[in-house]
Amino acid sequence: MRTRFAPSPTGPLHLGHAWAAVVAAEHGAMQLRIEDIDRQRSKPEWEQAILDDLAWLGIGWYGPLVRQSDRMDAYAAALDRLWAAGLLFPCTCNRRDILAAASAPQEGAPLLGPDGVVYPGTCRGASREGSRPEGVALRLDARAVGNLAWHDERLGPGRMDGAAFRAGIGDVVVARRDFGTSYHLAVVVDDAWQGIDLVTRGEDLAEATPIHVALQGLLGLPVPRYLHHDLVRDGAGRRLAKRDDAQSLESYRAAGWTAEGLLARLRESRVAPECDHAKQ
Ligand code: GLU
Ligand code: ZN
């Protein structure tokens, strides 16, 4: 099995990332992918910190390090293909337009899907002629999505039909105006290119899976198996976030934890131990 660990270099890695890396490394030959399409928030020093943390944890990877910022041509090619098939439309709505249209009286309250408010379809009629426009958001016309099926090794079989996709997810953004791609498109293109056959990641991303399976189908890419693992939480049951620098791997290291001690605690339970008193 080929798996991957795909952190974004936008802050320090925390215990949740360590757990994601452990799961990826335990289930196959882990590939490393730096998800840095957000050029504003990604920093080379955070990428270096990821490499340092992995070295400290003793978790290695196979193959070359893949950086999404080096893969923009591949995302453009995938977008061209979807565009040429008439499956994308340019969208010039801002958040306020979308909310206003989505909560129009006849539509009821705006429906929230995994990619935000389900798009009310405002720009669907925009021209799809000519070459793919740049500098504008591109949405996938959800009417092109058929029946979806995938398998999750922890959550079991997944299915969604086209009608449910349209109602609950809608016309997702596949190219953001500012990024020229999106998380969903980049992940799908790269998982296929890196030959990933088991996608391991946190269960917070499970709801993105139908979007990914839809894109795989439309791009003619294989559907990998999935394993959405449980999330590491703090003592109060909240999932860890990058803003909680207190729970970064770096701060455990500074407090005298060894990687072995920390990983042993994580295997026992996905509750982050108190950082400041290292009990080993
Ligand atoms: N880059 C994402 C993160 O740092 C992970 C995306 C994925 O595994 O599909 O949370
Ligand atoms: Zn629009």
GROMACS .gro file of C-alpha atoms and ligand atoms in nm:
model
  291
    1MET     CA    1   0.000   0.000   0.000
    2ARG     CA    2   0.111   0.353  -0.068
    3THR     CA    3  -0.007   0.613   0.180
    4ARG     CA    4   0.074   0.979   0.226
    5PHE     CA    5   0.119   1.244   0.492
    6ALA     CA    6   0.014   1.582   0.355
    7PRO     CA    7   0.067   1.865   0.603
    8SER     CA    8   0.036   2.233   0.518
    9PRO     CA    9   0.340   2.444   0.615
   10THR     CA   10   0.129   2.713   0.779
   11GLY     CA   11   0.222   2.659   1.142
   12PRO     CA   12   0.381   2.416   1.384
   13LEU     CA   13   0.285   2.049   1.371
   14HIS     CA   14   0.087   1.936   1.673
   15LEU     CA   15   0.000   1.597   1.815
   16GLY     CA   16  -0.281   1.555   1.562
   17HIS     CA   17  -0.028   1.573   1.280
   18ALA     CA   18   0.198   1.327   1.461
   19TRP     CA   19  -0.093   1.085   1.482
   20ALA     CA   20  -0.173   1.136   1.112
   21ALA     CA   21   0.190   1.059   1.025
   22VAL     CA   22   0.190   0.747   1.247
   23VAL     CA   23  -0.127   0.616   1.080
   24ALA     CA   24   0.012   0.685   0.731
   25ALA     CA   25   0.347   0.523   0.809
   26GLU     CA   26   0.185   0.218   0.970
   27HIS     CA   27  -0.045   0.145   0.678
   28GLY     CA   28   0.199   0.153   0.391
   29ALA     CA   29   0.492   0.319   0.222
   30MET     CA   30   0.428   0.677   0.329
   31GLN     CA   31   0.488   0.954   0.076
   32LEU     CA   32   0.532   1.312   0.192
   33ARG     CA   33   0.346   1.599   0.031
   34ILE     CA   34   0.373   1.960   0.138
   35GLU     CA   35   0.035   2.125   0.075
   36ASP     CA   36   0.142   2.482   0.015
   37ILE     CA   37  -0.109   2.613  -0.242
   38ASP     CA   38  -0.189   2.893   0.003
   39ARG     CA   39   0.116   3.106  -0.079
   40GLN     CA   40   0.020   3.371   0.175
   41ARG     CA   41   0.014   3.141   0.475
   42SER     CA   42   0.281   2.888   0.372
   43LYS     CA   43   0.633   2.961   0.493
   44PRO     CA   44   0.964   2.782   0.418
   45GLU     CA   45   1.044   2.782   0.789
   46TRP     CA   46   0.726   2.584   0.862
   47GLU     CA   47   0.824   2.335   0.593
   48GLN     CA   48   1.163   2.296   0.760
   49ALA     CA   49   0.989   2.253   1.095
   50ILE     CA   50   0.782   1.967   0.946
   51LEU     CA   51   1.100   1.791   0.833
   52ASP     CA   52   1.261   1.846   1.174
   53ASP     CA   53   0.954   1.713   1.355
   54LEU     CA   54   0.939   1.402   1.135
   55ALA     CA   55   1.308   1.340   1.197
   56TRP     CA   56   1.254   1.377   1.572
   57LEU     CA   57   0.957   1.139   1.560
   58GLY     CA   58   1.172   0.891   1.367
   59ILE     CA   59   0.916   0.872   1.085
   60GLY     CA   60   1.071   0.851   0.738
   61TRP     CA   61   0.904   0.863   0.398
   62TYR     CA   62   0.948   0.708   0.056
   63GLY     CA   63   0.999   0.882  -0.274
   64PRO     CA   64   1.070   1.246  -0.340
   65LEU     CA   65   0.918   1.520  -0.129
   66VAL     CA   66   0.633   1.663  -0.334
   67ARG     CA   67   0.546   2.029  -0.299
   68GLN     CA   68   0.211   2.141  -0.435
   69SER     CA   69   0.352   2.482  -0.533
   70ASP     CA   70   0.566   2.290  -0.788
   71ARG     CA   71   0.259   2.118  -0.931
   72MET     CA   72   0.057   2.411  -1.062
   73ASP     CA   73   0.095   2.291  -1.423
   74ALA     CA   74  -0.064   1.960  -1.335
   75TYR     CA   75  -0.360   2.135  -1.169
   76ALA     CA   76  -0.395   2.364  -1.473
   77ALA     CA   77  -0.402   2.059  -1.702
   78ALA     CA   78  -0.676   1.897  -1.494
   79LEU     CA   79  -0.877   2.221  -1.495
   80ASP     CA   80  -0.833   2.249  -1.872
   81ARG     CA   81  -0.970   1.900  -1.911
   82LEU     CA   82  -1.278   1.972  -1.697
   83TRP     CA   83  -1.326   2.305  -1.873
   84ALA     CA   84  -1.302   2.151  -2.221
   85ALA     CA   85  -1.569   1.901  -2.118
   86GLY     CA   86  -1.800   2.192  -2.024
   87LEU     CA   87  -1.810   2.090  -1.658
   88LEU     CA   88  -1.686   2.418  -1.506
   89PHE     CA   89  -1.824   2.769  -1.498
   90PRO     CA   90  -1.665   3.094  -1.384
   91CYS     CA   91  -1.815   3.241  -1.067
   92THR     CA   92  -1.781   3.604  -0.970
   93CYS     CA   93  -2.001   3.590  -0.660
   94ASN     CA   94  -1.859   3.702  -0.330
   95ARG     CA   95  -1.956   3.549   0.002
   96ARG     CA   96  -2.227   3.805   0.059
   97ASP     CA   97  -2.388   3.744  -0.285
   98ILE     CA   98  -2.393   3.371  -0.219
   99LEU     CA   99  -2.549   3.406   0.125
  100ALA     CA  100  -2.810   3.648  -0.005
  101ALA     CA  101  -2.908   3.424  -0.296
  102ALA     CA  102  -2.894   3.105  -0.089
  103SER     CA  103  -3.127   3.243   0.175
  104ALA     CA  104  -3.382   3.393  -0.064
  105PRO     CA  105  -3.730   3.337   0.085
  106GLN     CA  106  -3.831   3.066  -0.162
  107GLU     CA  107  -3.508   2.874  -0.093
  108GLY     CA  108  -3.529   2.868   0.286
  109ALA     CA  109  -3.221   2.889   0.510
  110PRO     CA  110  -2.882   2.849   0.340
  111LEU     CA  111  -2.766   2.492   0.345
  112LEU     CA  112  -2.414   2.432   0.467
  113GLY     CA  113  -2.212   2.160   0.294
  114PRO     CA  114  -1.853   2.044   0.334
  115ASP     CA  115  -1.737   2.319   0.098
  116GLY     CA  116  -1.938   2.597   0.263
  117VAL     CA  117  -2.284   2.723   0.171
  118VAL     CA  118  -2.435   2.511  -0.104
  119TYR     CA  119  -2.398   2.735  -0.405
  120PRO     CA  120  -2.733   2.869  -0.529
  121GLY     CA  121  -2.631   2.835  -0.895
  122THR     CA  122  -2.624   3.208  -0.974
  123CYS     CA  123  -2.339   3.196  -1.230
  124ARG     CA  124  -2.422   2.861  -1.391
  125GLY     CA  125  -2.533   3.038  -1.705
  126ALA     CA  126  -2.196   3.216  -1.751
  127SER     CA  127  -2.022   3.143  -2.080
  128ARG     CA  128  -1.824   2.819  -2.098
  129GLU     CA  129  -1.692   2.901  -2.446
  130GLY     CA  130  -1.331   2.960  -2.544
  131SER     CA  131  -1.026   2.886  -2.335
  132ARG     CA  132  -1.042   2.849  -1.961
  133PRO     CA  133  -1.056   3.189  -1.790
  134GLU     CA  134  -0.795   3.266  -1.524
  135GLY     CA  135  -0.808   3.505  -1.233
  136VAL     CA  136  -1.166   3.402  -1.157
  137ALA     CA  137  -1.309   3.126  -0.940
  138LEU     CA  138  -1.420   2.814  -1.128
  139ARG     CA  139  -1.698   2.593  -0.999
  140LEU     CA  140  -1.783   2.237  -1.091
  141ASP     CA  141  -2.134   2.202  -1.230
  142ALA     CA  142  -2.273   1.950  -0.982
  143ARG     CA  143  -2.527   1.830  -1.240
  144ALA     CA  144  -2.236   1.638  -1.395
  145VAL     CA  145  -2.188   1.428  -1.080
  146GLY     CA  146  -2.335   1.078  -1.088
  147ASN     CA  147  -2.344   0.801  -0.830
  148LEU     CA  148  -2.038   0.785  -0.609
  149ALA     CA  149  -1.896   0.494  -0.410
  150TRP     CA  150  -1.582   0.448  -0.205
  151HIS     CA  151  -1.453   0.240   0.081
  152ASP     CA  152  -1.324   0.362   0.414
  153GLU     CA  153  -1.131   0.110   0.619
  154ARG     CA  154  -1.255   0.256   0.946
  155LEU     CA  155  -1.592   0.411   0.858
  156GLY     CA  156  -1.702   0.141   0.614
  157PRO     CA  157  -1.847   0.173   0.264
  158GLY     CA  158  -1.950   0.518   0.146
  159ARG     CA  159  -2.204   0.609  -0.121
  160MET     CA  160  -2.370   0.920  -0.246
  161ASP     CA  161  -2.593   0.962  -0.547
  162GLY     CA  162  -2.587   1.261  -0.779
  163ALA     CA  163  -2.905   1.411  -0.635
  164ALA     CA  164  -2.767   1.400  -0.281
  165PHE     CA  165  -2.443   1.557  -0.403
  166ARG     CA  166  -2.630   1.841  -0.571
  167ALA     CA  167  -2.851   1.901  -0.268
  168GLY     CA  168  -2.592   1.873   0.006
  169ILE     CA  169  -2.263   1.977  -0.156
  170GLY     CA  170  -2.343   2.156  -0.479
  171ASP     CA  171  -2.120   2.336  -0.729
  172VAL     CA  172  -1.789   2.326  -0.542
  173VAL     CA  173  -1.506   2.565  -0.618
  174VAL     CA  174  -1.231   2.372  -0.797
  175ALA     CA  175  -1.013   2.675  -0.868
  176ARG     CA  176  -1.004   2.962  -0.624
  177ARG     CA  177  -0.945   3.303  -0.773
  178ASP     CA  178  -0.644   3.363  -0.547
  179PHE     CA  179  -0.488   3.012  -0.559
  180GLY     CA  180  -0.555   2.909  -0.922
  181THR     CA  181  -0.655   2.569  -0.781
  182SER     CA  182  -0.825   2.438  -0.469
  183TYR     CA  183  -0.752   2.191  -0.195
  184HIS     CA  184  -0.995   1.941  -0.352
  185LEU     CA  185  -0.851   1.953  -0.704
  186ALA     CA  186  -0.488   1.948  -0.592
  187VAL     CA  187  -0.537   1.654  -0.355
  188VAL     CA  188  -0.712   1.445  -0.619
  189VAL     CA  189  -0.454   1.516  -0.889
  190ASP     CA  190  -0.162   1.451  -0.654
  191ASP     CA  191  -0.298   1.138  -0.488
  192ALA     CA  192  -0.331   0.982  -0.834
  193TRP     CA  193   0.008   1.108  -0.955
  194GLN     CA  194   0.184   0.981  -0.642
  195GLY     CA  195   0.013   0.644  -0.682
  196ILE     CA  196  -0.158   0.662  -0.342
  197ASP     CA  197  -0.384   0.362  -0.294
  198LEU     CA  198  -0.480   0.431   0.067
  199VAL     CA  199  -0.558   0.790   0.164
  200THR     CA  200  -0.517   0.822   0.541
  201ARG     CA  201  -0.623   1.149   0.703
  202GLY     CA  202  -0.823   1.286   0.994
  203GLU     CA  203  -1.195   1.220   1.016
  204ASP     CA  204  -1.258   1.595   0.994
  205LEU     CA  205  -1.191   1.551   0.621
  206ALA     CA  206  -1.425   1.255   0.573
  207GLU     CA  207  -1.700   1.485   0.444
  208ALA     CA  208  -1.470   1.603   0.162
  209THR     CA  209  -1.446   1.248   0.026
  210PRO     CA  210  -1.752   1.260  -0.204
  211ILE     CA  211  -1.607   1.575  -0.364
  212HIS     CA  212  -1.280   1.392  -0.424
  213VAL     CA  213  -1.449   1.080  -0.558
  214ALA     CA  214  -1.659   1.296  -0.792
  215LEU     CA  215  -1.346   1.467  -0.928
  216GLN     CA  216  -1.166   1.133  -0.966
  217GLY     CA  217  -1.457   1.008  -1.177
  218LEU     CA  218  -1.471   1.317  -1.398
  219LEU     CA  219  -1.092   1.318  -1.446
  220GLY     CA  220  -1.071   0.946  -1.515
  221LEU     CA  221  -0.853   0.881  -1.209
  222PRO     CA  222  -0.867   0.571  -0.988
  223VAL     CA  223  -1.059   0.593  -0.660
  224PRO     CA  224  -0.818   0.506  -0.377
  225ARG     CA  225  -0.925   0.343  -0.052
  226TYR     CA  226  -0.970   0.575   0.244
  227LEU     CA  227  -0.896   0.555   0.612
  228HIS     CA  228  -1.020   0.850   0.814
  229HIS     CA  229  -0.859   0.822   1.156
  230ASP     CA  230  -0.976   0.963   1.487
  231LEU     CA  231  -0.856   1.306   1.596
  232VAL     CA  232  -0.634   1.396   1.887
  233ARG     CA  233  -0.817   1.608   2.145
  234ASP     CA  234  -0.711   1.810   2.443
  235GLY     CA  235  -0.817   1.730   2.801
  236ALA     CA  236  -1.145   1.918   2.744
  237GLY     CA  237  -1.231   1.715   2.432
  238ARG     CA  238  -1.154   1.989   2.182
  239ARG     CA  239  -0.964   1.894   1.870
  240LEU     CA  240  -0.621   2.047   1.844
  241ALA     CA  241  -0.569   2.337   1.609
  242LYS     CA  242  -0.262   2.508   1.477
  243ARG     CA  243  -0.327   2.811   1.690
  244ASP     CA  244  -0.267   2.603   2.003
  245ASP     CA  245   0.107   2.638   1.983
  246ALA     CA  246   0.122   2.509   2.339
  247GLN     CA  247   0.053   2.163   2.200
  248SER     CA  248   0.307   2.174   1.920
  249LEU     CA  249   0.551   1.887   1.892
  250GLU     CA  250   0.824   2.143   1.944
  251SER     CA  251   0.689   2.237   2.284
  252TYR     CA  252   0.671   1.871   2.396
  253ARG     CA  253   1.029   1.831   2.281
  254ALA     CA  254   1.131   2.144   2.470
  255ALA     CA  255   0.956   2.014   2.782
  256GLY     CA  256   1.173   1.704   2.775
  257TRP     CA  257   0.943   1.449   2.613
  258THR     CA  258   1.104   1.183   2.400
  259ALA     CA  259   0.942   1.087   2.071
  260GLU     CA  260   0.900   0.730   2.202
  261GLY     CA  261   0.722   0.853   2.514
  262LEU     CA  262   0.492   1.080   2.318
  263LEU     CA  263   0.405   0.820   2.053
  264ALA     CA  264   0.340   0.560   2.324
  265ARG     CA  265   0.092   0.799   2.490
  266LEU     CA  266  -0.077   0.868   2.156
  267ARG     CA  267  -0.120   0.498   2.087
  268GLU     CA  268  -0.285   0.454   2.426
  269SER     CA  269  -0.537   0.732   2.375
  270ARG     CA  270  -0.590   1.025   2.145
  271VAL     CA  271  -0.599   1.267   2.436
  272ALA     CA  272  -0.306   1.508   2.437
  273PRO     CA  273  -0.105   1.466   2.759
  274GLU     CA  274  -0.013   1.775   2.958
  275CYS     CA  275   0.296   1.910   2.794
  276ASP     CA  276   0.478   2.076   3.079
  277HIS     CA  277   0.536   1.787   3.315
  278ALA     CA  278   0.709   1.518   3.119
  279LYS     CA  279   0.624   1.185   3.283
  280GLN     CA  280   0.816   0.914   3.113
  281GLU     N1  281  -0.319   1.946   0.409
  281GLU     C1  282  -0.421   1.897   0.496
  281GLU     C2  283  -0.389   1.931   0.641
  281GLU     O1  284  -0.283   1.978   0.672
  281GLU     C3  285  -0.441   1.747   0.481
  281GLU     C4  286  -0.513   1.715   0.356
  281GLU     C5  287  -0.535   1.566   0.327
  281GLU     O2  288  -0.476   1.481   0.395
  281GLU     O3  289  -0.612   1.535   0.234
  281GLU     O4  290  -0.472   1.913   0.727
  282ZN      ZN  291  -2.129   3.301  -0.885
   0.00000   0.00000   0.00000
